[in-house]
Each structure stands twice: as structure tokens, then as C-alpha cells.
């Protein structure tokens, strides 16, 4: 199932990217590798500031580069594709020496990449793979398929069908679950949903898990731009259409904490979480502080933590390697085919966080403080 889905989506994304075209620009030209850091500018393009993780990513990349003496042009695109294209065009015309790009739509930056290649500007794809272009030089991310497996597994553990050590749990089906995926134009979505569905499918096939809405295809369960409100609306619709017979939702696969909060709001508005009507098990991703509080309070069940500090460090290492005329060190040269070529990647590990893991994984590592977890808000 996962593989079939990957192939289908890859084809669609490639077709889209071939259809895309717009202007470009002239960069500063190739460098010798002997320049001082203060003579070099790194363009960093991030998708949105509505999600904490991208703010943390942007700040971490910027401060790590600045600490090494580089100049940084950091831009956020407000989840608007033309804005991002324009910002990247501008970075190129203003003479950026390396680009670090987290794309909104993985297929929409091909012409910018062509312009970057013409100006000999190396391009690092940051967390979201840019598709349909040969001009992506390196990819830094996490093991995105494993994120999906972790989310599927966390749903099974939350429901009591599995224990944390992978052994069989004591719960018995049938249990009702609903499925959510991220934005289909984000290359990661296919890995997250594919990994989760590979994990859940045997339980769906043998009737232990029942998707009452029958919505199981990526297109049916996707959430454009990963928006919380869109997810809330869809959950509300699912409750009124598939659960108006007195039946209850037991679990929801959610790919991202913002989506999880939308789902939880819809459920709470429908009376879940009061009296005997327990909130379903809801998964997540990114360890956003609002969701960590919800996990700590027993409202959300789990999240997948991806340490953006380490990702920023890898992006900075890769940028520096390119500036010194070296190849960045990859630890995966097989997985990330962008439709045109396999992009060498550095992938970081992930960790599932349940309530019991908050202290060891997030507080002790300095990602969040105990006060922030209690307040559900970041201090800085
Ligand atoms: C990232 C996730 C994030 C999602 C929504 C994905 O590309 O890998 O960490 O939750 O975008 O921002």
C-alpha cells in the first residue's frame, strides 16, 4: 500500500512540476571557496510562521550561520506559493551564495532552482524535498517514513492494541478510527501517511480497526497546507456524517500537532472528554508546546519529536561544505528520489513522545522548560 501510494503521488507531483514555469534571476556567480564568511550570504526560505517549528527552524539556522560569521537573508512566505517564489528569486538576484529552502509546494520552485543552478548557487532542500528538479544539491530531513510508522504505532499503543515494547496489548477490537494526512503538495505527506498506513493496515484488514467514514485514500484524508481549521472542519463533518448513530470514535491518526488540536477541538465541541465520553487517542508530530501541554494533561495521546536544533545544524554543515567547495556528508543516498534524481540526504532520528517521555526527551534536553510545558506556551 505504502509503495503504491508513493509511486502514484510521485508521478502526479512530477507532472505538476513540469507544468510550472516563471521567471528567474542572476546570482552572484561561483565563489572560489576562499572567501571570508562575512563576504558570503545564505538565503533561507521558510514556509510559514503559523507553526512554531518553522520559527524555531528559521531562528536556529540563522543564529548558527551568524555565529560562524555568515550573512543570512531569512524569509517566511506566509504559506503563499507566489510569495515564496518571489522571495527566492530575490535571494538569487541579490547574490545569495547558498540557498536553504523549505518549500510550501515541493514542485513549485523549479524555475528558481534553474536560475540558482545557472548562477552556480548550491541548493539545500530543508526538511521538505523539492521535487521535479535536477538542481537540488542536498537534502536535510528526518527519517520521514519512520515518522509515519511511529504515528501508526503510537495510535495502536494508545488504543492498547500494542504495548510500547511492540508486544500485543490487551485491548480487543473492533475500534473506530479516523485518518488524517498532511498537505499533498508536501513530499513528506506520502512518507508519513505511507508509513502509518503500512503499520495500521493489518489491523484494518482483520477488522480490529474500523474506519467508519470509509475515507482511507490520501486524497480523502489530506489537509491542504496542514491547516488546523481545515482539520477541525473535516473532523466536525466526520462526526455528523459517520457517528450520528450513537457510535464513538476511539482513535484518530493525525500527522501534525496543529491538525491534532483542530481534531481535538471538534471532538470537545461534540461532547468528547466529558463524563463517560472519553476523548479518542490522537497522535501528532513536532512536539509543539501547546500540544505538549495537552499530552501532559492527558488530552492528546502522543507526538513525534523531531529536534529542529539538530536539523538546523545539518543544514549549516551542508551550506558550509558547499561554500568550501566540498560535498556535504550524506547518510542516505537511496530514499529520496525527487522524480528527476535521487537527492543525497542527511536524515536525523525521531522519537515518539507520550506523557511519560516529556521530561526525559523534551525537558532534560532543553527543548522546552518545565514552566513552558505547564503553561503550554513558549517563553522565547
Ligand atoms: C514537516 C512536519 C510538519 C509539517 C507541517 C512537514 O513538512 O516535516 O514536521 O509538521 O510539514 O508544517
Coordinates of C-alpha atoms and ligand atoms in Angstrom, one line a residue:
X1 CA 0.0 0.0 0.0
X2 CA 2.7 2.5 1.1
X3 CA 4.8 1.8 -2.0
X4 CA 1.9 2.0 -4.5
X5 CA 0.9 5.3 -2.9
X6 CA 4.4 6.7 -3.2
X7 CA 4.7 5.9 -6.9
X8 CA 1.2 7.4 -7.7
X9 CA 1.9 10.6 -5.8
X10 CA 5.4 10.9 -7.3
X11 CA 4.0 10.8 -10.8
X12 CA 1.4 13.5 -10.1
X13 CA 4.0 15.7 -8.5
X14 CA 6.3 15.4 -11.4
X15 CA 3.6 16.2 -13.9
X16 CA 2.7 19.3 -11.8
X17 CA 6.3 20.4 -11.7
X18 CA 6.8 20.1 -15.4
X19 CA 3.8 22.4 -15.9
X20 CA 5.2 25.1 -13.6
X21 CA 7.3 27.9 -15.0
X22 CA 8.0 31.5 -14.2
X23 CA 10.9 34.0 -14.1
X24 CA 14.4 33.6 -12.6
X25 CA 17.3 35.8 -11.8
X26 CA 21.1 36.1 -12.0
X27 CA 23.1 35.3 -8.9
X28 CA 26.5 36.4 -7.7
X29 CA 28.3 33.7 -9.6
X30 CA 30.6 30.9 -8.4
X31 CA 32.9 31.5 -5.5
X32 CA 36.5 30.3 -5.1
X33 CA 36.0 28.8 -1.7
X34 CA 38.5 31.2 -0.1
X35 CA 36.1 34.0 0.8
X36 CA 35.6 35.2 4.4
X37 CA 32.3 34.1 5.9
X38 CA 31.4 37.8 6.2
X39 CA 31.5 38.1 2.4
X40 CA 29.0 35.3 2.0
X41 CA 25.2 35.4 2.2
X42 CA 23.0 32.4 2.8
X43 CA 19.4 32.7 1.7
X44 CA 17.0 30.9 4.0
X45 CA 13.3 30.5 2.9
X46 CA 10.8 29.0 5.4
X47 CA 7.1 28.3 4.6
X48 CA 5.2 29.9 7.4
X49 CA 5.2 31.4 10.8
X50 CA 1.9 30.0 11.8
X51 CA 3.6 26.8 13.1
X52 CA 6.2 27.1 15.9
X53 CA 8.5 24.6 14.3
X54 CA 9.3 26.7 11.3
X55 CA 10.0 29.7 13.5
X56 CA 12.4 27.5 15.6
X57 CA 14.0 26.2 12.4
X58 CA 14.5 29.7 10.9
X59 CA 15.9 31.1 14.1
X60 CA 18.2 28.1 14.7
X61 CA 19.6 28.1 11.1
X62 CA 20.1 31.9 11.2
X63 CA 21.8 32.0 14.6
X64 CA 24.1 29.1 13.8
X65 CA 25.2 30.7 10.5
X66 CA 25.6 34.1 12.1
X67 CA 27.7 32.6 14.8
X68 CA 30.1 31.4 12.1
X69 CA 30.2 34.9 10.6
X70 CA 27.9 34.4 7.6
X71 CA 25.3 36.9 6.5
X72 CA 21.8 35.5 6.5
X73 CA 18.7 36.5 4.5
X74 CA 15.8 34.7 6.3
X75 CA 12.3 35.0 4.8
X76 CA 9.0 33.5 5.6
X77 CA 6.4 33.1 2.8
X78 CA 3.1 33.1 4.8
X79 CA 2.2 29.7 3.2
X80 CA 1.7 31.5 -0.1
X81 CA 3.4 29.9 -3.1
X82 CA 3.9 33.0 -5.3
X83 CA 5.4 34.9 -2.3
X84 CA 7.9 32.1 -1.7
X85 CA 8.9 32.0 -5.4
X86 CA 9.4 35.8 -5.4
X87 CA 11.4 35.7 -2.2
X88 CA 13.7 33.0 -3.6
X89 CA 14.0 34.9 -6.9
X90 CA 15.1 37.9 -5.0
X91 CA 17.7 36.0 -2.9
X92 CA 19.2 34.9 -6.2
X93 CA 19.3 38.3 -7.8
X94 CA 20.7 39.8 -4.6
X95 CA 23.6 37.4 -4.8
X96 CA 23.0 34.6 -2.3
X97 CA 25.9 32.2 -2.2
X98 CA 23.8 29.2 -0.9
X99 CA 20.1 28.6 -0.6
X100 CA 18.4 26.7 2.2
X101 CA 14.8 26.1 1.1
X102 CA 11.8 24.6 3.0
X103 CA 9.2 24.6 0.2
X104 CA 5.5 25.2 0.6
X105 CA 4.7 23.2 -2.5
X106 CA 7.5 20.8 -3.3
X107 CA 7.0 21.2 -7.1
X108 CA 6.7 25.0 -7.4
X109 CA 10.3 26.2 -7.1
X110 CA 11.7 24.5 -10.3
X111 CA 12.3 27.7 -12.2
X112 CA 14.0 29.3 -9.2
X113 CA 16.2 26.3 -8.9
X114 CA 17.1 26.5 -12.6
X115 CA 18.2 30.2 -12.0
X116 CA 20.2 29.1 -9.0
X117 CA 21.9 26.4 -11.0
X118 CA 22.7 28.9 -13.8
X119 CA 24.3 31.2 -11.2
X120 CA 26.1 28.2 -9.6
X121 CA 24.3 28.6 -6.3
X122 CA 24.0 25.3 -4.4
X123 CA 20.5 24.5 -3.1
X124 CA 19.8 22.6 0.1
X125 CA 16.3 21.3 0.4
X126 CA 15.3 21.7 4.1
X127 CA 13.0 19.1 5.6
X128 CA 10.6 19.1 2.6
X129 CA 12.1 17.6 -0.6
X130 CA 11.9 19.8 -3.7
X131 CA 10.5 17.7 -6.5
X132 CA 10.9 17.6 -10.2
X133 CA 14.3 19.4 -10.4
X134 CA 17.8 18.2 -11.0
X135 CA 19.1 21.3 -9.3
X136 CA 18.6 20.2 -5.7
X137 CA 22.0 19.5 -4.4
X138 CA 21.4 18.2 -0.9
X139 CA 18.5 17.3 1.4
X140 CA 18.4 17.5 5.2
X141 CA 15.5 16.0 7.0
X142 CA 14.4 13.2 9.4
X143 CA 13.5 9.7 8.5
X144 CA 10.1 10.6 7.3
X145 CA 8.8 7.1 6.7
X146 CA 9.8 6.2 10.3
X147 CA 7.8 9.3 11.4
X148 CA 4.7 7.7 9.8
X149 CA 5.4 4.3 11.3
X150 CA 5.9 6.0 14.7
X151 CA 2.5 7.7 14.3
X152 CA 0.7 4.5 13.3
X153 CA 2.4 2.6 16.2
X154 CA 1.5 5.4 18.7
X155 CA -2.1 5.1 17.7
X156 CA -2.0 1.3 18.3
X157 CA -0.2 1.8 21.6
X158 CA -2.7 4.5 22.7
X159 CA -5.6 2.2 21.9
X160 CA -4.0 -0.6 23.9
X161 CA -3.6 -2.9 20.9
X162 CA 0.2 -2.9 21.2
X163 CA 2.4 -2.3 24.2
X164 CA 5.3 0.2 23.9
X165 CA 7.7 -2.7 23.6
X166 CA 5.8 -3.8 20.4
X167 CA 4.2 -6.8 22.1
X168 CA 0.4 -7.4 21.8
X169 CA -1.7 -5.3 24.1
X170 CA -4.8 -6.4 26.0
X171 CA -7.4 -4.3 24.0
X172 CA -9.8 -6.0 21.7
X173 CA -11.4 -4.6 18.5
X174 CA -13.4 -3.5 16.8
X175 CA -12.3 0.0 17.5
X176 CA -13.4 3.0 15.4
X177 CA -10.6 5.2 14.0
X178 CA -10.4 8.1 11.5
X179 CA -7.4 9.1 9.4
X180 CA -5.8 12.4 8.6
X181 CA -2.9 13.2 6.4
X182 CA -1.0 16.4 5.7
X183 CA -0.8 18.6 2.6
X184 CA -0.5 16.6 -0.6
X185 CA 1.9 19.1 -2.2
X186 CA 4.4 18.4 0.6
X187 CA 6.6 15.4 -0.3
X188 CA 6.7 14.3 3.3
X189 CA 3.0 13.6 3.4
X190 CA 3.4 10.5 1.3
X191 CA 6.1 9.2 3.7
X192 CA 4.1 10.0 6.8
X193 CA 0.8 8.6 5.6
X194 CA 2.5 5.6 3.8
X195 CA 4.4 4.6 7.0
X196 CA 1.3 5.0 9.2
X197 CA -0.9 3.0 6.8
X198 CA 1.7 0.2 6.4
X199 CA 1.5 -0.1 10.2
X200 CA -2.3 0.2 10.6
X201 CA -3.4 -1.8 7.5
X202 CA -3.1 -5.3 9.0
X203 CA -5.4 -4.1 11.9
X204 CA -7.9 -2.6 9.4
X205 CA -7.8 -5.7 7.2
X206 CA -8.6 -8.0 10.1
X207 CA -11.4 -5.8 11.4
X208 CA -9.7 -4.8 14.6
X209 CA -9.8 -1.2 13.4
X210 CA -12.8 0.2 11.6
X211 CA -12.7 3.4 9.6
X212 CA -16.4 4.2 9.8
X213 CA -16.3 7.1 7.3
X214 CA -14.6 4.7 4.8
X215 CA -12.2 7.6 4.0
X216 CA -8.9 6.0 3.6
X217 CA -7.2 7.4 0.4
X218 CA -4.6 10.1 0.7
X219 CA -6.9 12.4 -1.3
X220 CA -9.8 11.9 1.0
X221 CA -7.9 12.4 4.2
X222 CA -5.4 15.2 3.2
X223 CA -5.3 18.6 4.8
X224 CA -4.3 21.4 2.5
X225 CA -1.4 23.5 3.9
X226 CA -1.6 21.4 7.1
X227 CA -4.2 23.8 8.5
X228 CA -5.7 23.4 11.9
X229 CA -9.1 24.9 10.9
X230 CA -9.4 22.6 7.8
X231 CA -8.8 19.6 10.1
X232 CA -11.3 20.8 12.6
X233 CA -14.0 21.2 9.9
X234 CA -13.3 17.8 8.5
X235 CA -13.5 16.2 12.0
X236 CA -16.8 18.0 12.6
X237 CA -18.1 16.7 9.2
X238 CA -16.9 13.1 10.1
X239 CA -18.7 13.3 13.4
X240 CA -22.0 14.4 11.9
X241 CA -21.9 12.1 8.9
X242 CA -20.4 8.8 10.3
X243 CA -21.1 9.0 14.0
X244 CA -24.6 10.2 14.2
X245 CA -25.8 6.7 15.2
X246 CA -24.5 6.9 18.8
X247 CA -21.2 5.2 17.9
X248 CA -17.9 6.7 19.2
X249 CA -14.5 7.5 17.7
X250 CA -11.8 5.6 19.6
X251 CA -8.7 6.9 17.8
X252 CA -7.6 9.5 15.2
X253 CA -4.4 9.3 13.2
X254 CA -3.0 12.8 13.0
X255 CA 0.2 13.8 11.2
X256 CA 0.9 17.1 12.9
X257 CA 0.2 18.7 16.2
X258 CA -1.7 21.7 14.7
X259 CA -4.0 19.3 12.9
X260 CA -4.3 17.3 16.2
X261 CA -5.5 20.4 18.0
X262 CA -8.1 21.1 15.3
X263 CA -9.3 17.5 15.7
X264 CA -9.4 17.7 19.5
X265 CA -11.4 21.0 19.4
X266 CA -14.0 19.4 17.1
X267 CA -14.3 16.4 19.4
X268 CA -14.6 18.5 22.5
X269 CA -17.3 20.7 20.9
X270 CA -19.2 17.4 20.2
X271 CA -19.0 16.4 23.9
X272 CA -16.0 14.2 23.9
X273 CA -13.8 14.5 27.0
X274 CA -16.8 14.9 29.3
X275 CA -18.1 12.2 31.6
X276 CA -18.1 8.7 30.1
X277 CA -17.4 10.0 26.6
X278 CA -13.7 9.7 26.6
X279 CA -11.6 11.6 24.1
X280 CA -10.2 9.3 21.4
X281 CA -6.5 8.6 21.2
X282 CA -5.0 11.4 19.0
X283 CA -1.4 11.3 17.6
X284 CA 0.7 14.2 16.4
X285 CA 4.1 15.5 15.2
X286 CA 6.6 18.3 16.1
X287 CA 6.3 18.5 19.9
X288 CA 4.6 21.9 19.6
X289 CA 4.4 23.4 23.1
X290 CA 0.5 23.7 23.0
X291 CA 0.3 20.0 22.2
X292 CA 2.9 19.0 24.8
X293 CA 0.7 20.7 27.4
X294 CA -2.3 18.7 26.0
X295 CA -0.2 15.5 26.3
X296 CA 0.8 16.4 29.8
X297 CA -2.8 17.0 30.7
X298 CA -3.9 13.7 29.1
X299 CA -5.8 15.3 26.3
X300 CA -3.6 14.4 23.3
X301 CA -2.0 11.0 23.4
X302 CA 1.4 11.4 21.7
X303 CA 3.5 13.4 19.3
X304 CA 6.7 12.7 17.3
X305 CA 9.6 14.8 18.3
X306 CA 12.0 16.0 15.6
X307 CA 14.8 18.0 17.1
X308 CA 15.0 21.1 14.8
X309 CA 18.2 22.2 16.5
X310 CA 19.9 19.2 15.0
X311 CA 18.3 19.7 11.6
X312 CA 19.5 23.3 11.6
X313 CA 23.0 22.1 12.4
X314 CA 23.0 19.7 9.5
X315 CA 21.7 22.4 7.1
X316 CA 24.5 24.7 8.3
X317 CA 27.1 21.9 7.9
X318 CA 25.9 21.3 4.3
X319 CA 25.9 25.0 3.5
X320 CA 29.5 25.4 4.8
X321 CA 30.7 22.3 2.9
X322 CA 29.3 23.8 -0.4
X323 CA 30.9 27.1 0.4
X324 CA 34.2 25.4 1.0
X325 CA 33.8 23.5 -2.4
X326 CA 33.3 20.2 -0.6
X327 CA 30.4 17.7 -0.8
X328 CA 28.3 17.6 2.4
X329 CA 28.3 14.3 4.2
X330 CA 25.2 12.2 3.4
X331 CA 23.9 9.2 5.3
X332 CA 21.2 8.3 2.8
X333 CA 21.7 8.1 -1.0
X334 CA 18.7 5.9 -1.9
X335 CA 15.4 7.0 -0.5
X336 CA 14.7 10.5 -1.8
X337 CA 14.1 10.3 -5.5
X338 CA 12.5 13.7 -6.4
X339 CA 11.2 12.4 -9.7
X340 CA 14.3 13.5 -11.6
X341 CA 17.1 12.2 -9.4
X342 CA 17.9 10.7 -6.1
X343 CA 19.0 13.5 -3.8
X344 CA 21.7 12.7 -1.3
X345 CA 20.4 13.3 2.1
X346 CA 21.3 13.5 5.8
X347 CA 18.4 12.1 7.8
X348 CA 18.1 12.5 11.6
X349 CA 16.4 10.2 14.0
X350 CA 13.0 10.8 15.6
X351 CA 11.4 10.0 19.0
X352 CA 7.8 9.3 19.9
X353 CA 6.7 11.3 23.0
X354 CA 3.9 10.0 25.3
X355 CA 3.2 11.8 28.6
X356 CA 5.9 9.7 30.4
X357 CA 8.6 10.8 27.9
X358 CA 8.1 14.6 28.2
X359 CA 10.6 15.0 31.0
X360 CA 13.5 12.9 29.6
X361 CA 13.0 13.7 25.9
X362 CA 12.0 17.4 25.9
X363 CA 12.7 19.0 29.3
X364 CA 16.1 17.3 30.1
X365 CA 17.3 18.0 26.5
X366 CA 16.5 21.7 26.9
X367 CA 13.9 21.8 24.1
X368 CA 11.2 23.0 26.4
X369 CA 11.3 24.0 30.1
X370 CA 9.0 22.6 32.7
X371 CA 7.4 26.0 33.0
X372 CA 6.7 26.2 29.3
X373 CA 5.1 22.7 29.4
X374 CA 2.9 23.7 32.3
X375 CA 1.9 27.0 30.6
X376 CA 1.6 25.5 27.1
X377 CA 3.4 28.5 25.7
X378 CA 7.0 29.2 24.6
X379 CA 8.8 31.8 26.6
X380 CA 11.3 33.0 24.0
Ligands
LIG1 C1 7.2 18.7 8.3 C2 6.5 18.4 9.6 C3 5.4 19.5 9.8 C4 4.6 19.7 8.6 C5 3.6 20.9 8.8 C6 6.2 18.8 7.2 O1 6.9 19.0 6.0 O2 8.1 17.6 8.1 O3 7.4 18.5 10.7 O4 4.5 19.1 10.9 O5 5.4 19.9 7.5 O6 4.3 22.1 9.0

